[in-house]
XYZ file of C-alpha atoms in Angstrom:
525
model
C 127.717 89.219 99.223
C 125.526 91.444 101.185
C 122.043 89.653 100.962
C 120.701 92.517 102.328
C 121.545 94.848 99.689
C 120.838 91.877 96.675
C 117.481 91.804 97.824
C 117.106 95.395 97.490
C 118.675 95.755 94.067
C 116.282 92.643 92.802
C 112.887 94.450 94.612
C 113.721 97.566 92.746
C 114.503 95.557 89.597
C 110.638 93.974 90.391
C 109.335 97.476 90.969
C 109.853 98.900 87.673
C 107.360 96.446 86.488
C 104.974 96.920 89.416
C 105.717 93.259 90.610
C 106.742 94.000 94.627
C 105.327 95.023 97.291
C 108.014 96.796 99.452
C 108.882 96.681 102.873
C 108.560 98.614 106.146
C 111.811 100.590 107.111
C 113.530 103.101 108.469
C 113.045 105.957 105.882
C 109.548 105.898 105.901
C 108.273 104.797 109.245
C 109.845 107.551 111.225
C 108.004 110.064 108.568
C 104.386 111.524 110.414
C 102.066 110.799 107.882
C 98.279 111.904 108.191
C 95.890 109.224 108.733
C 92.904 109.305 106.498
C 89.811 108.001 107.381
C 87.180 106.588 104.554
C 84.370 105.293 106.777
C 83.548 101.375 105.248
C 80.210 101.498 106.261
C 78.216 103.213 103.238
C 79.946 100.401 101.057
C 78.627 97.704 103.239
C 75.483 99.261 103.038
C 75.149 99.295 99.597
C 76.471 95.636 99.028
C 73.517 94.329 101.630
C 70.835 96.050 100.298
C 71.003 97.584 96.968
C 69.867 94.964 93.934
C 71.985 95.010 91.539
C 69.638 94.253 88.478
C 66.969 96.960 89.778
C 70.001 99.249 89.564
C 71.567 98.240 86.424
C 67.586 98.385 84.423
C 67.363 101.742 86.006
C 70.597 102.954 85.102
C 70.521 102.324 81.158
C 70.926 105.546 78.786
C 68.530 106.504 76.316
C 70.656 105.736 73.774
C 70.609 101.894 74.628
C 67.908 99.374 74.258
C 68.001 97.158 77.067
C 67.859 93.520 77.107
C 66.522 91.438 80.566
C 68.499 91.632 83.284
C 69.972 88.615 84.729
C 71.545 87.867 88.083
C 75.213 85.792 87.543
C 76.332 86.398 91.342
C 74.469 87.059 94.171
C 75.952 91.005 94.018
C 76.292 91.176 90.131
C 74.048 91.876 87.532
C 74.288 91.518 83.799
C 72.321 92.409 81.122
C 72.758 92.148 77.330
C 71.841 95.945 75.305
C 71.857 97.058 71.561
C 73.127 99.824 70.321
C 72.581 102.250 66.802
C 70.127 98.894 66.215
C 72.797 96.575 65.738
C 75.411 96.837 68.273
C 74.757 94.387 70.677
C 76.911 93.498 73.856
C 77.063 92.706 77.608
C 76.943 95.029 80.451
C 77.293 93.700 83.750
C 76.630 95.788 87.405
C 78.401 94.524 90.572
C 77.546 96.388 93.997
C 80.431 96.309 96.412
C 82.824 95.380 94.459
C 86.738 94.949 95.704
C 88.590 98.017 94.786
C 91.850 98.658 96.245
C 95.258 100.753 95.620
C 96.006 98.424 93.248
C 92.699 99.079 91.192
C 93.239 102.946 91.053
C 97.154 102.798 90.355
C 95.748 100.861 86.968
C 92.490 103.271 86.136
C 92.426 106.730 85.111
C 90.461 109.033 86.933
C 87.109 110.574 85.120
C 83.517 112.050 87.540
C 80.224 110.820 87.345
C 78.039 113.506 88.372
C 80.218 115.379 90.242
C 81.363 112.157 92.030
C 84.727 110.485 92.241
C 85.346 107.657 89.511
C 87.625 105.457 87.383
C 88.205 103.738 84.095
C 90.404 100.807 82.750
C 90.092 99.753 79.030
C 91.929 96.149 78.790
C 92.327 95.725 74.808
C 92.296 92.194 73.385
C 93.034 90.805 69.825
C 91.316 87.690 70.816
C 87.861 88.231 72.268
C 85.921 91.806 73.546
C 87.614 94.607 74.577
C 86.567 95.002 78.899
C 85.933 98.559 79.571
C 85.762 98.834 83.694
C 83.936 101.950 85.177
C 84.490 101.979 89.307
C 81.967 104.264 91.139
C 83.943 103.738 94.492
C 82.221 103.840 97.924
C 84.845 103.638 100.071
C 88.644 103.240 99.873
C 88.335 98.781 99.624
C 84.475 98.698 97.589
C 83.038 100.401 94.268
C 80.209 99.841 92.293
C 81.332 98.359 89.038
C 80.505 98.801 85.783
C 81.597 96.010 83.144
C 81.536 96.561 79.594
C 82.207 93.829 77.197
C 82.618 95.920 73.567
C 81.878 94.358 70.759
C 81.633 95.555 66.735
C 81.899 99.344 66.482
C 82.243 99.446 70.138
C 85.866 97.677 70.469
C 87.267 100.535 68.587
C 89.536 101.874 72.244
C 88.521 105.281 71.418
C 84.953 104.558 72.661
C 85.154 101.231 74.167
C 84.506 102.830 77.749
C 81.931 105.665 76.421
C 78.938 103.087 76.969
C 80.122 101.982 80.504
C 80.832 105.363 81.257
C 76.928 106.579 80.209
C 75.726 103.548 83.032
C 77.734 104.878 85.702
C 76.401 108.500 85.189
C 72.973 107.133 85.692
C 74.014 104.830 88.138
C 75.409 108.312 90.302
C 72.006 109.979 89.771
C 70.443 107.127 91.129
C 72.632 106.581 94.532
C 70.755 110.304 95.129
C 67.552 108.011 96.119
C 68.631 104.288 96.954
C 65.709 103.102 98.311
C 64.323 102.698 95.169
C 66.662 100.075 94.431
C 66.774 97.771 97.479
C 66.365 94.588 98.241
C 63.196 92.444 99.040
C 62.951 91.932 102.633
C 63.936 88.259 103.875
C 67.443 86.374 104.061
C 69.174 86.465 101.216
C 72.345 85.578 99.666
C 73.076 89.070 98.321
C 73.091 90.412 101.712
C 76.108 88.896 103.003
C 79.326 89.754 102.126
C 80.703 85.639 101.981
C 83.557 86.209 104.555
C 80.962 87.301 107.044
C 79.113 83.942 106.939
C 82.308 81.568 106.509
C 83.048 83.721 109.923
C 80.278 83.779 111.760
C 80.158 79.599 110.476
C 83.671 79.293 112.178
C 82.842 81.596 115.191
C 85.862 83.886 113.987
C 86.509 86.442 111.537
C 88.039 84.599 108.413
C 90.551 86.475 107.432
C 91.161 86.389 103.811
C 88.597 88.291 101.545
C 88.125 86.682 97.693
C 88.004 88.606 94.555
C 84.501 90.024 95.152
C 82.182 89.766 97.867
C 80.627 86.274 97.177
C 83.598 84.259 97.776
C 86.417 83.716 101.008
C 88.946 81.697 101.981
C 90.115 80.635 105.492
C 92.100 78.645 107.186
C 91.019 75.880 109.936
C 91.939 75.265 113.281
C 93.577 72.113 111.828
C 95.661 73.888 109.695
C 93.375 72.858 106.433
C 93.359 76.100 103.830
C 89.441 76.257 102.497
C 87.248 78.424 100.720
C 83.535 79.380 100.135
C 81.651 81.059 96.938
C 78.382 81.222 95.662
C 77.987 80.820 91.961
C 75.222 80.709 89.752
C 74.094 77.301 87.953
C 71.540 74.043 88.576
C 71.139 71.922 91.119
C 74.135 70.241 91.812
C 72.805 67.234 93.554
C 70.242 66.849 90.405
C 73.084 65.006 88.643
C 75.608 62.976 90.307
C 78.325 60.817 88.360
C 81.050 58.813 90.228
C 83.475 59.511 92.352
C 80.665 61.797 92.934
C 78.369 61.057 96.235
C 75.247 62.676 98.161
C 75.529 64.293 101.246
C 72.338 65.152 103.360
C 72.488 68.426 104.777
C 69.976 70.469 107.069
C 67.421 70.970 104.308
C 69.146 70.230 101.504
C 71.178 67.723 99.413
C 74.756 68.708 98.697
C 76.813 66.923 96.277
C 80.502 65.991 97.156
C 83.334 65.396 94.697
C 86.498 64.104 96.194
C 90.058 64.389 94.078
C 93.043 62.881 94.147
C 95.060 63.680 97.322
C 97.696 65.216 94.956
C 95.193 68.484 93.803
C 95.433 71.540 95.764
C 91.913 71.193 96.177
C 91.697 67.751 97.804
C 87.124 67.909 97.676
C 84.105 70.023 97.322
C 80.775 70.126 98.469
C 77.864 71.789 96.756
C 74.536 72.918 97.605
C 71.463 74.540 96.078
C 71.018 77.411 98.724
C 68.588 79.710 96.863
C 66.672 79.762 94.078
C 67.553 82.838 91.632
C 64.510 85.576 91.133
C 65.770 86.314 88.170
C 67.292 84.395 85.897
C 68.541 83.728 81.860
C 67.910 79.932 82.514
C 65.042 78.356 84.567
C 65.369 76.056 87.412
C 68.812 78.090 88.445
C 69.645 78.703 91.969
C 72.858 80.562 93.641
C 74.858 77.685 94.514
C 77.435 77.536 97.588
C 80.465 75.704 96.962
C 83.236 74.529 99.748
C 86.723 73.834 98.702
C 89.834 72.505 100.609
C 91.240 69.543 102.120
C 88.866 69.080 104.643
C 86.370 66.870 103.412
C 84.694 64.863 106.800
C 84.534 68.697 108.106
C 82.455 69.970 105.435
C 79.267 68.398 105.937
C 79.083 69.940 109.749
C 80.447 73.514 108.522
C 77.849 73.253 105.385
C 75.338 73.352 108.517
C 76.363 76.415 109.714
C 76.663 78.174 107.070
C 73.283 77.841 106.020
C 72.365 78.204 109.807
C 73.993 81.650 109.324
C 72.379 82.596 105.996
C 68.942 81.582 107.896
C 68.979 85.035 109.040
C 69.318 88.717 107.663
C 72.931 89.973 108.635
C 73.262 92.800 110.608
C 72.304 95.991 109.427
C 74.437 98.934 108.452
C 73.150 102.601 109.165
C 71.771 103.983 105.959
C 74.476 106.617 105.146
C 73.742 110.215 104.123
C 75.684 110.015 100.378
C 76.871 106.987 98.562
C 79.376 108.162 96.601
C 82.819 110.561 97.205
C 83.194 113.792 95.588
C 85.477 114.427 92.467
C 88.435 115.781 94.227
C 88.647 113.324 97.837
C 91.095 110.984 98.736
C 89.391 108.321 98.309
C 91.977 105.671 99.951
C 94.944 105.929 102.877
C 97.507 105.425 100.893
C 98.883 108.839 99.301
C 97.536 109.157 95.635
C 101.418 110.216 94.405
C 101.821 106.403 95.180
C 99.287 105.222 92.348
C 102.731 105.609 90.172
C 102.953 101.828 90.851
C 100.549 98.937 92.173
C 102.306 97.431 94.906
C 102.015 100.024 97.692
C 100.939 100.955 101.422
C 100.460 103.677 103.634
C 103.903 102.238 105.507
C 105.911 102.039 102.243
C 105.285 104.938 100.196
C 104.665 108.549 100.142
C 104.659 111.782 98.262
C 108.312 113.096 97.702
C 108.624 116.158 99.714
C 111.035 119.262 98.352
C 114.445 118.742 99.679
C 117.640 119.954 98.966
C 120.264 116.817 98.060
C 123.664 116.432 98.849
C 126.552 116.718 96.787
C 129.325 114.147 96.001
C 129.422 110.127 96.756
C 130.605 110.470 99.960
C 127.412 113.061 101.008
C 125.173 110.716 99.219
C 126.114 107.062 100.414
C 126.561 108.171 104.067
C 122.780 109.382 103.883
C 121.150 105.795 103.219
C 118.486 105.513 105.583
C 118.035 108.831 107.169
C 114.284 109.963 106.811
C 115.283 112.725 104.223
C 117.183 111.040 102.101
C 114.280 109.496 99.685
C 113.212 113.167 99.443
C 116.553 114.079 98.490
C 116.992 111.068 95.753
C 113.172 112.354 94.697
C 114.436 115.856 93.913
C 117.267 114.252 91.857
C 114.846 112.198 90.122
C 112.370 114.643 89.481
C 115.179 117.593 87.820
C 116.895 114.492 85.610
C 112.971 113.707 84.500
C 112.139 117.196 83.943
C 115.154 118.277 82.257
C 115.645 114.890 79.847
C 111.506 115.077 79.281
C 110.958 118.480 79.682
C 107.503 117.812 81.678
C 106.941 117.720 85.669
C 107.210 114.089 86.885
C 105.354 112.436 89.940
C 107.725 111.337 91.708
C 107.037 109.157 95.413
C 110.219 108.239 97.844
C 109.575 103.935 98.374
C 110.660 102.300 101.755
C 112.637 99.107 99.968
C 114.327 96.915 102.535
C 115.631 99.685 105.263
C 116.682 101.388 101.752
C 115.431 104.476 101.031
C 114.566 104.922 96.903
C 112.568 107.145 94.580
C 109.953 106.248 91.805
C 109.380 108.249 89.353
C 106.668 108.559 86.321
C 106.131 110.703 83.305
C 102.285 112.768 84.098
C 100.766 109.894 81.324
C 102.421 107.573 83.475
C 104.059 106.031 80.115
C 107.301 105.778 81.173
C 108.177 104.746 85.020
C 111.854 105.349 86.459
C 113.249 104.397 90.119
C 116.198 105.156 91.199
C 118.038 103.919 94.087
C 122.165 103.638 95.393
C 123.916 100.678 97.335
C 126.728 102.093 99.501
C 128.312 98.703 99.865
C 128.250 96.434 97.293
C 130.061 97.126 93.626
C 128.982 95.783 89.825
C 131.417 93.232 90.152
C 130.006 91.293 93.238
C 126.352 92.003 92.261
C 127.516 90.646 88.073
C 124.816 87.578 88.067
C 121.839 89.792 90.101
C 121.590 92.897 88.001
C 119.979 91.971 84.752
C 116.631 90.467 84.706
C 116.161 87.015 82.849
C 115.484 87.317 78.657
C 117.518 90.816 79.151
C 119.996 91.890 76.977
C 123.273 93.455 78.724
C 126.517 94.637 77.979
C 128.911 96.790 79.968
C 129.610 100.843 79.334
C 130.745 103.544 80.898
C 128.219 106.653 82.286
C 129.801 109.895 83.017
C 133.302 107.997 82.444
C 132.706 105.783 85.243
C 131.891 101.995 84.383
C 128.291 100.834 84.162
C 126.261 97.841 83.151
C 123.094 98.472 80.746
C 120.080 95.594 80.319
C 117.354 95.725 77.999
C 114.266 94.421 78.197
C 112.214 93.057 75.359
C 108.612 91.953 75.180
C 105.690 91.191 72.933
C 103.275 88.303 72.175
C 101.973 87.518 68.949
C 103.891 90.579 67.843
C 107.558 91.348 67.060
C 109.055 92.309 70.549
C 110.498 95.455 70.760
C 112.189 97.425 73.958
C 110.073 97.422 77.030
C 112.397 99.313 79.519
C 115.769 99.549 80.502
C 118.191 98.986 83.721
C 121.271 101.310 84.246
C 123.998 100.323 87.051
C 126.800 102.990 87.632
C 129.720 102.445 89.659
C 129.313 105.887 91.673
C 133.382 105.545 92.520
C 134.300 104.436 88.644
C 135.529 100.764 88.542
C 133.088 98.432 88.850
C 135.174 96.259 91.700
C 134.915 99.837 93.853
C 132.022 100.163 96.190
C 129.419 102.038 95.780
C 126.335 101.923 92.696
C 123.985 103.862 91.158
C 120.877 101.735 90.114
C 118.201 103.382 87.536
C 115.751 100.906 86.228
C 113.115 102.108 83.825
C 109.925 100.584 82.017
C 107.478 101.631 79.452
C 103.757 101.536 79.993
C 100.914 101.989 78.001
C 99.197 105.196 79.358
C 97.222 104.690 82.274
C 93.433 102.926 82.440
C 94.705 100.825 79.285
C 96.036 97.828 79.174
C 97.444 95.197 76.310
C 98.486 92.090 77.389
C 99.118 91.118 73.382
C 100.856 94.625 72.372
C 103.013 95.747 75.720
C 104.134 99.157 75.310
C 107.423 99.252 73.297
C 109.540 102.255 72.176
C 113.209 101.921 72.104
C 113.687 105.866 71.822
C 111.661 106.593 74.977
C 113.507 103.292 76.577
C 116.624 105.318 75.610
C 115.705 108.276 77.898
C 116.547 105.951 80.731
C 120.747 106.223 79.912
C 120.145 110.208 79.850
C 118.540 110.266 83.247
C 121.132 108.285 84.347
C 124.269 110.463 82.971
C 122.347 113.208 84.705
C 122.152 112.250 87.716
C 125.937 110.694 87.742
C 127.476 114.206 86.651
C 125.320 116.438 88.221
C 125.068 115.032 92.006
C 127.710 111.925 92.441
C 131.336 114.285 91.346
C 132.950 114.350 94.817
């Protein structure tokens, strides 16, 4: 079997349910694409110096009755508010927060002020409904605005209105910063954490957490560890066995030690500021070390506090926070955000092209630069004329295989499509269908195919979630040559169920159309 080519069909079968990240190849990397530049420095300034809890009190709407405002992280702010006198629930501020391709592929775009931002609404049976509201500040950083709806406010209809209020004020207020900055002094929220585990280990460390106040590294020795700073007592007030006390430059750190056979083999923890605000008292931020490198701790807890002993270097103070409605906003081309899992090198807007006619034409193009803009203009007329609405549609570098993705403009329904000139249904039988999916073999435009289902749903009664269609492009399925469209349904974009996926087996259904349109339309010799 051509490994090569399984790989590809099982990436594509991944990307239909945003789970790949594809690779560099031929298609793509000899394609001139601009480079665009989002300077990172107004986001780094904004993380170092602008509070978070003098922001998030200045940025409530007259419509809300605040609550105190309480630091949880050293860059994140939360604060509980009341609504129509009886609403109450939490709304939490985080400056600098990560925000990547990933982030906007999943948000819907909405402005602030005239400035660039996004919205995800993640709906839960279980607990609040999370509203998300990214103001962002650079193509990698946003300021973040959490909403945690509860009562009236869980209804998804206005879950994100509240959030959404915040972040307006929030954009009137990045008009005068300095009104919100930091005391002067060292200070945690200063640092972004992967600048002090570097400047700790003398070297850039290269793997950035979740949000600013955490990174992970690995040592000279090989040992994989990580650093974040966390909100809670003392740690070395209270120490129970296996549990010991470490003596640190200034400070007591407590050390917990676990069984050889846990990822994370020990920690040490330290008190390394007391919180200026705070729900409980006696609360500091707390630095934490993780890894298997215990006897190196102690020496590296020294210098990171030696690092943290001083303010970080400082940022110019930009002219705007904030990027206009309208900007690209990250290097990657927005026609990409039709999936999660993409780069600059592996994805860009389909360009108009003119495709080929007849197997032959179509299989002898695979890898020439043009050839996901031809498969994109297939794509795009089966969409339009089986939908009858304009698709975005971006050609996808997938293993030195050139492909096309394709989504409906709500982004509900996602089809790729993609050909293998030299392998046939019957030698890829075991790879096409995805676990837990149903299959059976057909025929498409006469010539034999294999369909798979796939069903989902927790806690609910699972119902289609997409569907795969393999043609054999030369008619029996031993012949060389296949057709692969692979389709999934999606809730519209910015929302999110994890309890109620999106399920319509009509819409699923549209897949099998596509496919017979493409089959008779471009691959008669």
């Amino acid at each position: 079997m051509n490994t090569r080519l399984t790989a590809a069909v099982l990436a594509l079968a991944l990307l239909a349910t945003g789970c790949t990240t594809a690779v560099i190849g031929d298609s793509l990397s000899k394609v001139d694409k601009p480079v665009v530049l989002i300077p990172e420095e107004p986001a780094k300034w904004a993380a170092g110096r602008i509070d978070p809890c003098t922001l998030l009190t200045a940025a409530v709407p007259l419509t809300i009755t605040p609550g105190s405002a309480y630091l949880v992280r050293p860059h994140r702010c939360e604060m509980e508010v009341t609504k129509d006198s009886w609403d109450k629930f939490t709304v939490e501020l985080e400056v600098g927060a990560r925000f990547h391709h990933g982030d906007r592929a999943d948000s819907a775009p909405v402005t602030a002020r005239g400035l660039l931002a996004y919205q995800r609404l993640s709906i839960s049976e279980m607990t609040s409904n999370t509203c998300e509201v990214f103001l962002p500040l650079s193509s990698t950083a946003a300021i973040l605005v959490t909403s945690r709806a509860e009562g009236r406010e869980r209804d998804p209809g206005i879950a994100c209105a509240t959030p959404r209020g915040f972040v307006d004020r929030v954009a009137g207020e990045l008009e005068r910063p300095e009104a919100h900055l930091h005391r002067p002094g060292p200070m945690l929220a200063k640092w972004d954490m992967c600048e002090v585990l570097g400047g700790a280990l003398d070297r850039p460390a290269p793997e950035p957490g979740r949000n600013r106040d955490e990174c992970s590294a690995r040592l000279d020795s090989g040992k994989y560890i990580s650093l974040a700073a966390q909100h809670g007592d003392d740690p070395a007030v209270r120490v129970e066995a296996p549990e010991t006390i470490v003596q640190l430059n200034g400070v007591a750190a407590k050390r917990h030690r676990f069984d050889s056979s846990e990822p994370l083999a020990c920690t040490l923890s330290w008190a390394q500021e007391a919180v200026p605000i705070s729900r409980y008292g006696n609360s500091f931020h707390v630095l934490q070390l993780s890894g298997a490198a215990c006897e190196e701790f102690p020496a590296l807890a020294n210098k990171v506090r030696a690092v943290l002993s001083a303010e970080p270097p400082g940022a110019p103070a930009p002219g705007r926070l904030g990027l206009p409605d309208g900007a690209q906003d990250e290097e990657t081309d927005p026609a990409c955000r039709i999936f999660t899992n993409a780069w600059p090198d592996t994805c860009r807007a389909a360009k108009p092209a003119i495709p080929r006619q007849g197997v032959n034409a179509i299989m002898a193009a695979v890898g020439e630069s043009s050839g996901g803009d031809e498969l994109c203009a297939m794509l795009a007329d089966a969409m339009r004329t089986v939908t009858l609405r304009e698709p975005v549609v971006a050609v996808v570098d997938d293993i030195h295989k050139w492909g096309c993705a394709a989504r409906t403009p709500d982004y509900s329904l996602a089809v790729n499509l993609g050909v293998g000139p030299d392998e046939s249904l019957t030698g890829l039988a075991d790879w096409l269908c995805l676990t837990g999916s149903r299959w059976g073999d057909g025929t498409v435009d006469g010539r034999q195919a294999r369909n798979c289902t796939h069903h989902g749903g927790v806690r609910t009664v699972a119902g289609v979630t997409g569907k795969d269609v393999y043609v054999a492009v030369r008619g029996s399925a031993e012949a060389e040559g296949i057709l692969k469209i692979t389709g999934s349904l999606h809730h519209p974009v910015g929302i999110s169920d994890i309890l109620r996926p999106a399920q319509d087996a009509e819409k699923a259904a549209l897949v099998d159309r596509v496919a017979e349109h493409v089959a008779r339309r471009y691959f008669t010799s």
